Every structure is written in structure tokens, then in C-alpha cells.
mmCIF file of C-alpha atoms in Angstrom:
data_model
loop_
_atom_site.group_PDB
_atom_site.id
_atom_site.type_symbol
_atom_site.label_atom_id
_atom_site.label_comp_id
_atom_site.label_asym_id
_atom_site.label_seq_id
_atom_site.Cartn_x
_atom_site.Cartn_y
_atom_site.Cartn_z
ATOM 1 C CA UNK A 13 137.014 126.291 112.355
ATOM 2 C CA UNK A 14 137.115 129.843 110.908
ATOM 3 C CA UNK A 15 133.194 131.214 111.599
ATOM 4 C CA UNK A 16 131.610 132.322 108.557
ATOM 5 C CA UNK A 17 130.844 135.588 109.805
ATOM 6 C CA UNK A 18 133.103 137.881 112.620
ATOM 7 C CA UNK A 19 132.524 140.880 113.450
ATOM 8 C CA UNK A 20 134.697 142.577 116.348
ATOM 9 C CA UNK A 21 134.222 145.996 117.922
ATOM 10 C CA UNK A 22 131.769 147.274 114.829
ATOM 11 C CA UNK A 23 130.629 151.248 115.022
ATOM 12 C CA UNK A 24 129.095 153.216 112.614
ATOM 13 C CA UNK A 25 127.980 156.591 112.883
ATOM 14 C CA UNK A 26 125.800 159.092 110.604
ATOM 15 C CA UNK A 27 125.711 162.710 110.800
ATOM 16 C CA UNK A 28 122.309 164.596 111.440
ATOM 17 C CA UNK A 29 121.782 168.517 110.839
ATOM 18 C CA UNK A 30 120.606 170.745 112.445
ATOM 19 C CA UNK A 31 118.835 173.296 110.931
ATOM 20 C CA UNK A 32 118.734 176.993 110.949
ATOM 21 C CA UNK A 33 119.722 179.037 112.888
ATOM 22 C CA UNK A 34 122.225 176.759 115.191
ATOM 23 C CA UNK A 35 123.795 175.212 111.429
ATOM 24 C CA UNK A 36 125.543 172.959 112.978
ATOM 25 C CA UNK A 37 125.688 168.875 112.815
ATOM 26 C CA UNK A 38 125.116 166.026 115.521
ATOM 27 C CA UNK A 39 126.476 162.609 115.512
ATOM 28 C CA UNK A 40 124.173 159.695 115.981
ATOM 29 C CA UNK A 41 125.873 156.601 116.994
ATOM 30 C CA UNK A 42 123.647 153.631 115.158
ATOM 31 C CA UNK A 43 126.508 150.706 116.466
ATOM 32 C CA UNK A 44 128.353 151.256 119.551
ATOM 33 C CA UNK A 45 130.753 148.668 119.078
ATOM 34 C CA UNK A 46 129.140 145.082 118.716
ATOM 35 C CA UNK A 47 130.688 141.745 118.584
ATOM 36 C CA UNK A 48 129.954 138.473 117.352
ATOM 37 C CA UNK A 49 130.624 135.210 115.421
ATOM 38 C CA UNK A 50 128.081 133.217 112.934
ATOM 39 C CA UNK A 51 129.275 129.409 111.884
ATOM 40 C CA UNK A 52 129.061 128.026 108.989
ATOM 41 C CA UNK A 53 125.325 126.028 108.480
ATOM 42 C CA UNK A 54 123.692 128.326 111.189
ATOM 43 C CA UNK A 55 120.853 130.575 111.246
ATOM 44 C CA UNK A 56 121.698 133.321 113.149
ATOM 45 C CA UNK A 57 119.234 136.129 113.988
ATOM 46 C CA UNK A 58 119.677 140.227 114.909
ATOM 47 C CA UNK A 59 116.709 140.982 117.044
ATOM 48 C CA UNK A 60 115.473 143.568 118.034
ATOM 49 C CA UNK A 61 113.529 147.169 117.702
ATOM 50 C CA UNK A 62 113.214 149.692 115.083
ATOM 51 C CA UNK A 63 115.924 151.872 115.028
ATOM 52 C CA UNK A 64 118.872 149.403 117.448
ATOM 53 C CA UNK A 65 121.219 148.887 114.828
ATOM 54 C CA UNK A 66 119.518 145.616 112.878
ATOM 55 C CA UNK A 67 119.624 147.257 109.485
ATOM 56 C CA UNK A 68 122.482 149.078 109.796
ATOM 57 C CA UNK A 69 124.385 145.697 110.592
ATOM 58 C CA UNK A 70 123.200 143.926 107.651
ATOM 59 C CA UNK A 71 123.921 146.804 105.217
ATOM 60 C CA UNK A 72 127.634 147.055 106.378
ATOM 61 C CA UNK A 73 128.074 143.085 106.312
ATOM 62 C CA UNK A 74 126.951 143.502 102.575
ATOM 63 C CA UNK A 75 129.301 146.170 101.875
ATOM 64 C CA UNK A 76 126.392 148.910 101.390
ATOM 65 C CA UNK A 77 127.924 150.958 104.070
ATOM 66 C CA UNK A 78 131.232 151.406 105.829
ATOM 67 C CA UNK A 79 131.961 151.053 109.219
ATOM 68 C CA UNK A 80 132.854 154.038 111.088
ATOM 69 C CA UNK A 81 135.332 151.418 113.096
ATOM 70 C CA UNK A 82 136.162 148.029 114.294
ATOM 71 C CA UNK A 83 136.247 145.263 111.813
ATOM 72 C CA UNK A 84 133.882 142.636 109.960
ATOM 73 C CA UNK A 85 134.798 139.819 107.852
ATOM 74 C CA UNK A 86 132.422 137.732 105.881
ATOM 75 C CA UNK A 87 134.292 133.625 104.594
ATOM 76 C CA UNK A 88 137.220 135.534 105.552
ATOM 77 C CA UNK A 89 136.980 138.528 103.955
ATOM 78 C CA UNK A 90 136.866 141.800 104.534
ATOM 79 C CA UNK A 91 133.636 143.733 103.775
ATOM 80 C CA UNK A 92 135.537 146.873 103.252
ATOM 81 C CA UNK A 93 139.297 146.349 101.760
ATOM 82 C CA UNK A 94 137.813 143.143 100.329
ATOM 83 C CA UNK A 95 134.158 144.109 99.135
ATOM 84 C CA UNK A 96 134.277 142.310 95.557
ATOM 85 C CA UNK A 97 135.214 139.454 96.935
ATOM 86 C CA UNK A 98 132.453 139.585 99.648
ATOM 87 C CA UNK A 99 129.845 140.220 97.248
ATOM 88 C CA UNK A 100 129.954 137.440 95.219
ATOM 89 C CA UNK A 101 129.798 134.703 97.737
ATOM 90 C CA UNK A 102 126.354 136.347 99.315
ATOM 91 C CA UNK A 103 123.417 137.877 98.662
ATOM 92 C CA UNK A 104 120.741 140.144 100.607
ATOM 93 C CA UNK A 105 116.791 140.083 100.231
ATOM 94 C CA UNK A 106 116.466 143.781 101.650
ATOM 95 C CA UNK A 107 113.862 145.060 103.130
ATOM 96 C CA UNK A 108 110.763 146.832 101.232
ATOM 97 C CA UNK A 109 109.240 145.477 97.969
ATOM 98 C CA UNK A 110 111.240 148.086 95.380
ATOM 99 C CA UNK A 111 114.010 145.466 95.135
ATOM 100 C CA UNK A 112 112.756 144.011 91.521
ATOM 101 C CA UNK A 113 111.635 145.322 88.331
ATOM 102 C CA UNK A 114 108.477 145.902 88.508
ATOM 103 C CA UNK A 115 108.005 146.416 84.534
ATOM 104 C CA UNK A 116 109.638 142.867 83.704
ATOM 105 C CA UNK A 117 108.278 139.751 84.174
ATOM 106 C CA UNK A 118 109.408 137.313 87.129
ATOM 107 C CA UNK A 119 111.433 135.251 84.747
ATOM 108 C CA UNK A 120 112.896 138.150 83.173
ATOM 109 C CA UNK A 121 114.226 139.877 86.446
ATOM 110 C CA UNK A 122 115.528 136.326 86.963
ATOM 111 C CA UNK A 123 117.559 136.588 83.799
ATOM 112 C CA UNK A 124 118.584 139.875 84.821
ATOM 113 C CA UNK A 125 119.964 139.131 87.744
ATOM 114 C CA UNK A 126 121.842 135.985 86.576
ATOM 115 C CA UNK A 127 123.852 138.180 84.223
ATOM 116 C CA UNK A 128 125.184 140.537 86.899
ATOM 117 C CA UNK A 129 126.411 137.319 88.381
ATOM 118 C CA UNK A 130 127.693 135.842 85.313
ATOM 119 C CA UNK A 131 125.907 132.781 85.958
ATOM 120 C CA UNK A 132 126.385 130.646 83.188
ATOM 121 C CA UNK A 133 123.546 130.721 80.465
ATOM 122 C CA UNK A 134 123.188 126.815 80.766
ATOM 123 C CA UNK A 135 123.239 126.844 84.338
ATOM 124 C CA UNK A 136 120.922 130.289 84.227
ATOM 125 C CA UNK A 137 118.360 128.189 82.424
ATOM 126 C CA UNK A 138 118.061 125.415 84.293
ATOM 127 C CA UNK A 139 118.312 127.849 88.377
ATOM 128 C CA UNK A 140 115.939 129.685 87.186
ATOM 129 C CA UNK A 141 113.333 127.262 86.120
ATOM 130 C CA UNK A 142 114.248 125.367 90.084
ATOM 131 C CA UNK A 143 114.207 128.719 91.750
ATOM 132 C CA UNK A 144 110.582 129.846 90.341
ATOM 133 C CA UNK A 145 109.446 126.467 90.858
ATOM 134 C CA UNK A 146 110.816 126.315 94.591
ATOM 135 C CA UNK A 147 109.037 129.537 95.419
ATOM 136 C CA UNK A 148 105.632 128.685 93.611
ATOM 137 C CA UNK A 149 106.085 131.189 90.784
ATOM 138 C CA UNK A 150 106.635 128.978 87.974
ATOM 139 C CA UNK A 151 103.247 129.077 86.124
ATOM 140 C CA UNK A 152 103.343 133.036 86.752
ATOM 141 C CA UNK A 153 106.741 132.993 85.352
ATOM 142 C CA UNK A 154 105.689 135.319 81.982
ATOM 143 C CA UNK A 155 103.501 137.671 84.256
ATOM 144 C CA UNK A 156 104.716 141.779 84.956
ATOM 145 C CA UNK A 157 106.121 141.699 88.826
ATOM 146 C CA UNK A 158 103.526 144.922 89.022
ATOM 147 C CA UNK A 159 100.504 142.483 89.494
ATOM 148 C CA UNK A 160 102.083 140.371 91.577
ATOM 149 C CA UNK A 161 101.059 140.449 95.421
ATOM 150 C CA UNK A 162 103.249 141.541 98.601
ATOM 151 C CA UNK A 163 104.043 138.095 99.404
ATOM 152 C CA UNK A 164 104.599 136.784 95.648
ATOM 153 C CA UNK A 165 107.279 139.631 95.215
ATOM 154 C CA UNK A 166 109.077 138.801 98.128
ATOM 155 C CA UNK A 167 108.963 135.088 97.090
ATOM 156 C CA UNK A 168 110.514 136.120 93.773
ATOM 157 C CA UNK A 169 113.102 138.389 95.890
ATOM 158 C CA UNK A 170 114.037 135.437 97.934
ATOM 159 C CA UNK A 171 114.754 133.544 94.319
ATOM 160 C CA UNK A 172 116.688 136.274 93.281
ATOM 161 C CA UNK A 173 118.719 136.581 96.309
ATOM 162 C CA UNK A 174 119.743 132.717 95.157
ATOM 163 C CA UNK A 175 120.416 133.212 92.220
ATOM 164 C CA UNK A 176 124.053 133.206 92.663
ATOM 165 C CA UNK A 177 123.868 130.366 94.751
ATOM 166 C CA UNK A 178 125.248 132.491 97.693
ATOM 167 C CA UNK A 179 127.716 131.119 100.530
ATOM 168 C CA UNK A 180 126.017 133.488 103.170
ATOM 169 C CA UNK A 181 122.037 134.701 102.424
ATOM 170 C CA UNK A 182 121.151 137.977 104.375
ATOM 171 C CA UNK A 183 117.519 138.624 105.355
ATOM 172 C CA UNK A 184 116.764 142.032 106.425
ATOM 173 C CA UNK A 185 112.817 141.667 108.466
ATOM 174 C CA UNK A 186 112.068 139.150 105.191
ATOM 175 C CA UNK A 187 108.288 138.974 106.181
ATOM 176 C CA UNK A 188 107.579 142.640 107.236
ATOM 177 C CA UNK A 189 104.158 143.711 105.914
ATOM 178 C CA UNK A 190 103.074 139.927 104.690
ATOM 179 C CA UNK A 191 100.052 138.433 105.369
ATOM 180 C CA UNK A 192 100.195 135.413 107.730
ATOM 181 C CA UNK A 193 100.463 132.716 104.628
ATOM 182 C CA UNK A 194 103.118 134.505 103.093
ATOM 183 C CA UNK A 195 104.421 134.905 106.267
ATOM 184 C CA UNK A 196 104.825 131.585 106.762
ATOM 185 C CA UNK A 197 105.907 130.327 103.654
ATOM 186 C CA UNK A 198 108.969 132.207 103.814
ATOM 187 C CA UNK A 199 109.876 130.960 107.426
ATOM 188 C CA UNK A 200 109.422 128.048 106.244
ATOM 189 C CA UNK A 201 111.387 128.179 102.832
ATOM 190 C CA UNK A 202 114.296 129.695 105.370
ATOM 191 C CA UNK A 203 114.324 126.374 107.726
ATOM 192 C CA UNK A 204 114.460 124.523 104.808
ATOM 193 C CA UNK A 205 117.605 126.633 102.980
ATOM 194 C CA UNK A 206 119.345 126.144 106.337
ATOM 195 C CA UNK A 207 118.332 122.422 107.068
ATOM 196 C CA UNK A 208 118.369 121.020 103.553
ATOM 197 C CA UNK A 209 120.979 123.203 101.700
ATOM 198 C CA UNK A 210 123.859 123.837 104.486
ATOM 199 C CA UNK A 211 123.429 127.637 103.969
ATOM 200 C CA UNK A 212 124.514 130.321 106.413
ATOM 201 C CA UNK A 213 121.353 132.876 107.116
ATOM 202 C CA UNK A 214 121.758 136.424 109.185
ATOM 203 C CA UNK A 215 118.516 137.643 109.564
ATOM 204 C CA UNK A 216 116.907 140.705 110.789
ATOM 205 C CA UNK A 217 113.740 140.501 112.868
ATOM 206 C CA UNK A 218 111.314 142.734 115.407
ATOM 207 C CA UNK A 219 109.148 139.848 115.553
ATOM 208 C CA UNK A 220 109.623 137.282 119.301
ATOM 209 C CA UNK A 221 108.184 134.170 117.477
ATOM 210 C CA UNK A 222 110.097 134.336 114.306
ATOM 211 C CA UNK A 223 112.986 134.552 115.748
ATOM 212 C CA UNK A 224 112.469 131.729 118.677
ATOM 213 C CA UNK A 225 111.056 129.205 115.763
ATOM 214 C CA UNK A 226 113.692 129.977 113.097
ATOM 215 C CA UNK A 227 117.241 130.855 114.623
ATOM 216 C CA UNK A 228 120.081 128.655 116.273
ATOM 217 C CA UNK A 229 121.077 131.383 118.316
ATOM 218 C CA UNK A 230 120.301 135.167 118.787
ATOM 219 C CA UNK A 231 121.958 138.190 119.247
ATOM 220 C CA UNK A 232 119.405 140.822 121.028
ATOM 221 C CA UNK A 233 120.486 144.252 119.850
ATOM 222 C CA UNK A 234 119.315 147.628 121.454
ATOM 223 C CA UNK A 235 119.940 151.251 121.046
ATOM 224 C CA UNK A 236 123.039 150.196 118.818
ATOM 225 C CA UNK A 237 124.399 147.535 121.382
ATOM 226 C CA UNK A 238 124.475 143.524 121.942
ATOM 227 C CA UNK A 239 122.809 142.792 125.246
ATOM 228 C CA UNK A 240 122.841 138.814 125.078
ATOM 229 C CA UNK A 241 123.829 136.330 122.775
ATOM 230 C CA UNK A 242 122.743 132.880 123.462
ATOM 231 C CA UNK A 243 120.014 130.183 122.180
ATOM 232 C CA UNK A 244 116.577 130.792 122.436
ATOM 233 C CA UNK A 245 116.188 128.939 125.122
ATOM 234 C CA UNK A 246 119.010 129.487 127.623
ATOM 235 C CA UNK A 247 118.014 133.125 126.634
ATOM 236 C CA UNK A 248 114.590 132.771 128.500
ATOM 237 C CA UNK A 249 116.558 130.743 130.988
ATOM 238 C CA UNK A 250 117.143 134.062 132.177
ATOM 239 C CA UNK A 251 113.656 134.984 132.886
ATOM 240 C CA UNK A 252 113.432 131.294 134.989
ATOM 241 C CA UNK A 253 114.153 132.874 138.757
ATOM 242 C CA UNK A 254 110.379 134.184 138.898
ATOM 243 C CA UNK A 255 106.943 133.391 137.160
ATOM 244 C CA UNK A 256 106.108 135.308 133.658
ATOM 245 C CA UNK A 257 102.603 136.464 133.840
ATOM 246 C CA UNK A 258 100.174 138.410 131.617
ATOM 247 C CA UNK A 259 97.526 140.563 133.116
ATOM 248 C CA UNK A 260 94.895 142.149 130.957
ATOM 249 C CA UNK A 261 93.186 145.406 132.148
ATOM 250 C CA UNK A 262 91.354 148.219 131.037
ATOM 251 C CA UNK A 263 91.691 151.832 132.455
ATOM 252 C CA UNK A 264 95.253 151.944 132.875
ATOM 253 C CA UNK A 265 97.024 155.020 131.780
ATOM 254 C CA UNK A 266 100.469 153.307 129.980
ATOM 255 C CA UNK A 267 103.101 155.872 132.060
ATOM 256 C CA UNK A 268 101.284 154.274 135.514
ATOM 257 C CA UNK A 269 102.490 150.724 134.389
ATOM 258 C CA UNK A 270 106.462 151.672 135.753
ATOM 259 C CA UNK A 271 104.853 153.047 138.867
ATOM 260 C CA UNK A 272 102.955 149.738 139.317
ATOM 261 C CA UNK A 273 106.322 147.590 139.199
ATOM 262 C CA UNK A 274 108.846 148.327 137.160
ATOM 263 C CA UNK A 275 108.885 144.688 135.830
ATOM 264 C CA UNK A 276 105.749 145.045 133.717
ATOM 265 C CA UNK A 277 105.736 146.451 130.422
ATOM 266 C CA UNK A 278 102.830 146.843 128.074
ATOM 267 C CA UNK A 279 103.068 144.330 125.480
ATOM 268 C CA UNK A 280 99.281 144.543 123.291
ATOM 269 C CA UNK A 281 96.965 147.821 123.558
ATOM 270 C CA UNK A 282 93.531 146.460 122.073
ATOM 271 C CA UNK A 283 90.877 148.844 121.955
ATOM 272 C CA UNK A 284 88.057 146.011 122.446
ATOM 273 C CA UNK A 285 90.124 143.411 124.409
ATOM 274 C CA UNK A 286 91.995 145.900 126.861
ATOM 275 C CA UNK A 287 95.813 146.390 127.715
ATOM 276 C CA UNK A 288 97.882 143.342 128.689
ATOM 277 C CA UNK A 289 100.727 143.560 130.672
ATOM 278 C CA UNK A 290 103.338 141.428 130.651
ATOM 279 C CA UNK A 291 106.404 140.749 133.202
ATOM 280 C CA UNK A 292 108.392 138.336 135.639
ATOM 281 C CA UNK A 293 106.898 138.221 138.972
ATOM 282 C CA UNK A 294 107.364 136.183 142.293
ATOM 283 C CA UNK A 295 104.415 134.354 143.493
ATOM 284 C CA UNK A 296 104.549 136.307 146.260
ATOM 285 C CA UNK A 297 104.760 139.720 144.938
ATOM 286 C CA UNK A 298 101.220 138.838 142.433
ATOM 287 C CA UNK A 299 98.799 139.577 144.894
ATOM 288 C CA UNK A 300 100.591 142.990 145.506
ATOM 289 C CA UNK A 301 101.178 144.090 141.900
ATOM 290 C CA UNK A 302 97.497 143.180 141.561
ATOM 291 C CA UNK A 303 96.331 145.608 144.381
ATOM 292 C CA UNK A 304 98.816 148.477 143.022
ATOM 293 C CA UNK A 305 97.308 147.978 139.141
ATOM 294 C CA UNK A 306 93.695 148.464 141.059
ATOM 295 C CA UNK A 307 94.639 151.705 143.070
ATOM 296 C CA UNK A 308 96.141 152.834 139.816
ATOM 297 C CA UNK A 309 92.422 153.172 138.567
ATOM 298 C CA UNK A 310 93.166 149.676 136.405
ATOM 299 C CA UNK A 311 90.055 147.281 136.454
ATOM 300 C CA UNK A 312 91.834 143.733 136.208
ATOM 301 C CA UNK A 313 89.880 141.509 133.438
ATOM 302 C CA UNK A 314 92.055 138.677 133.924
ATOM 303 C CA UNK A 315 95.808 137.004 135.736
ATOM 304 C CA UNK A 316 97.470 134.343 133.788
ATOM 305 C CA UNK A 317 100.641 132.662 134.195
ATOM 306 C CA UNK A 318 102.305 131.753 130.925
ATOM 307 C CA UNK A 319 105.492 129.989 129.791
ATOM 308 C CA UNK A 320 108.296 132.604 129.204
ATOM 309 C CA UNK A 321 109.015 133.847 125.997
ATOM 310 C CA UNK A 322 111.942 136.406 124.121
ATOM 311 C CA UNK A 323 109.755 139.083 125.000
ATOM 312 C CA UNK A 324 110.000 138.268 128.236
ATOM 313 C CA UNK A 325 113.808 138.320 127.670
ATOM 314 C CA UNK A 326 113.968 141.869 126.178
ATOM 315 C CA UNK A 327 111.517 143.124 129.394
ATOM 316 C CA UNK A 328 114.056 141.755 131.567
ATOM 317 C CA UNK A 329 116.597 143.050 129.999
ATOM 318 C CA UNK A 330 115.156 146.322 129.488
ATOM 319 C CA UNK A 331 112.635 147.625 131.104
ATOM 320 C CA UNK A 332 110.279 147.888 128.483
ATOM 321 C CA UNK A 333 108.651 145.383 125.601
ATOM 322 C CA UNK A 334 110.167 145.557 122.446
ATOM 323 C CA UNK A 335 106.992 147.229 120.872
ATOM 324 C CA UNK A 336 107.790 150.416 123.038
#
């Protein structure tokens, strides 16, 4: 079966300037050649830090940007010789809130947006009466987008990202910012688009737990590369050989963590509640980890071992936790 989304060997590079007095320019490579296949039905995730390449993926997939090389094909088309095409089998809720009219009312940006897809005014009707109603906006359907909340305008985005009834639905970091309901109405409303409607997601996330509960597989992207591609879980498969343990201590100067053992990173700095450390240890090697963090002028509040997560994954991978 043809996968719904290839990409082989995808680069992209932008140019940054110097200024005065060199006046000259510097590539920056944001994709360094990445490869991968989404199928049909699945919900397929990017994850990974600010600034690896997330963004820049899902903008060249959606024909915002060109590729610098290689080659990526969305139901079999090409996103650059074949961009109309592409673009009206998908549709992208972006990233940031300035993606609706703020000075029309949720039903009219609905309307809007059914036009540019020359959605049938029958059919406009009766999607966009299901769509407002599927996101909880219906009774707010007359009110300006401007009062609306965070999380209400990135319900109504999600709507309008449907209203096309898209093949492939692209979600660039879809719950950046929200508070935790919002939050979790949207990963919810996304398990629900994949499980109940058949359609293909790529999303874009930073966050561990989003993407362990929501995607069928995951490609972990870093400094513009792929460095696994698996399921969530044979991905922390990978973390299985030793014991994943957080230790939480106060005192600890973040550049002596490395010095320590090179398998802990620094995963939470809490002012009240102290720095936790996070990494893949041998039973064996606790006790002396735990002597090093004390000579390192750390005072050791508490050990703990814990079941492995993505973060744990990225560590591994790494050598630092994807909040660095």
C-alpha cells in the first residue's frame, strides 16, 4: 500500500546575515536529510526540541516552503511540482493563535473558510453547524473570535482546519500555551479524528506525554536529523538494559551534572522543590553516582526508581533532556 505520506532524503536550508562589517551570509541547515513514511489511518508524531527541524517539516509538507533537496510526497503527490493538488486534500492548524479573524465571528470565519475551499453552500451549512458543535462552540457561534479564550480559538482553528474535510490534518505543537483543560480536550478530539474518522494526523510536539498517549509511532528529530523511529514503546525499549531513576537535589550547579555521570540530565529546575535529575543507571553504579552528586556540593532530597519514559529516550540518545 502506497503510505500517505513519504518523505526521502528532505533538506532545507535558510540563509542568515551577517552584519556589518564582515557583510557576508551563513547557511543554517534546519533538515539534514530526513526520511520517513506515514500510513494511511495513523497518527504519526515529529518530536522533539525547539529549533530540530519540527516546524520546518510541517511547513514544507504543506507546501509553505520548498525544500532545499530530496523529495516529499503527500497521497502521492508532490508538495512542490504538485502543490495545488496537495493542498486541497489537507489542512494545517499552525502554530500561534493569529490563524483566524479575530474581527468576525466563529461562524463567520467558518463561512470564510468554506469558500476558499469551495465547499458547497448546502454542505457549508450543514459542516459548519457539526464542526462548531463538535468543538463546543456552537452556542458562541455569533460571538467576535477577539473574546474568545486561548483554548476556544484553537478549538475553532481545529474546526477550520476540517473544514475541507481533509485527507491528511497537520498539527504543528496544537496545545502550546493551553491551559491543562484545553489541553486535553484537543488530545482528546485528535484520538478521536484518528480512531473514529480514519484520518491521517502529523503532528508536531516538545511535549514526552503527548506524544507517548497520542501517536502510533514517533519520529524523534534533533538538530535537523531523525535519530529513531519506532513505537512508543519499543522506543523506551531502548532505555530497558539499566534502571531509569530520578534524583532530586538542591545545591547542584547544572554544568556539574555531566561531571557527575554523563547519563543524567536535568529534567525540572524548581525553585521550592529542588533540581531533579533524571537518567539510566545500573543498580550497581547508584550508590556511586549518589556519592559523586554529594562531593559535587549536591544535598540529595530524595532516589527514586521510575518506569522509563520518551524522555528517557531522548537522554539516551542525547546526552541531554529535551528541555535543554
Amino acid at each position: 500500500m502506497m503510505p500517505t505520506i513519504k518523505v526521502k532524503d528532505l533538506r532545507k536550508s535558510y540563509p542568515k546575515r551577517i552584519p556589518l562589517p564582515f557583510r557576508r551570509v551563513e547557511w543554517v541547515e534546519a533538515l539534514k536529510g530526513i526520511s520517513f513514511k506515514v500510513r494511511k489511518g495513523e497518527l504519526f508524531g515529529l518530536l522533539g526540541p525547539n529549533g530540530a527541524g519540527k516546524t520546518t517539516t510541517i511547513k514544507i509538507l504543506t507546501t509553505l516552503l520548498e525544500p532545499s533537496g530530496g523529495s516529499a510526497k503527500v497521497l502521492g503527490y508532490d508538495v512542490v511540482s504538485q502543490a495545488r493538488e496537495v493542498r486541497r486534500r489537507i489542512n494545517l492548524v499552525a502554530e500561534g493563535e493569529r490563524t483566524l479573524y479575530w474581527r468576525l465571528s466563529a461562524y463567520e470565519n467558518l463561512r470564510y473558510f468554506s469558500n476558499i475551499y469551495y465547499v458547497p453552500k448546502d454542505e457549508a451549512e450543514k459542516r459548519i453547524r457539526e464542526l462548531l458543535q463538535l468543538v463546543g462552540l456552537w452556542e458562541r457561534r455569533n460571538d467576535l473570535v477577539m473574546g474568545f479564550s486561548r483554548g476556544m480559538k484553537q478549538r475553532l482553528a481545529i474546526a477550520k482546519a476540517l473544514i475541507n474535510d481533509p485527507e491528511v490534518l497537520f498539527l504543528d505543537e496544537p496545545t502550546l500555551g493551553l491551559d491543562v483543560q484545553s489541553a486535553l480536550f484537543v488530545r482528546e478530539f485528535v484520538e478521536r479524528l484518528v480512531k473514529e474518522k480514519r484520518k491521517t494526523v502529523l503532528l508536531t510536539t516538545h511535549h514526552m506525554a503527548e506524544a507517548e498517549r497520542l501517536c502510533d509511532r514517533i519520529a524523534i528529530i534533533d538538530h535537523g536529523r531523525i535519530i529513531a523511529l519506532n513505537t512508543p514503546e519499543n522506543l523506551k525499549r531502548l532505555v530497558s538494559e539499566g534502571e531509569t531513576v530520578e534524583i532530586r537535589v538542591r545545591n547542584l550547579r547544572p554544568e556539574k551534572v555531566k561531571e557527575v555521570d554523563g547519563r543524567l540530565a536535568v529534567s525540572e529546575e524548581d525553585p521550592t522543590r529542588g533540581t531533579l535529575l533524571r537518567g539510566n543507571l545500573d543498580e550497581e553504579d547508584l550508590p556511586r553516582v549518589v556519592e559523586g552528586l554529594i562531593r559535587a556540593g549536591a544535598k540529595v532530597l530524595s532516589v527514586e526508581r521510575v518506569e522509563p519514559t520518551l524522555e528517557d529516550v531522548f537522554i539516551k540518545l542525547t546526552g541531554r533532556a529535551l528541555r535543554d
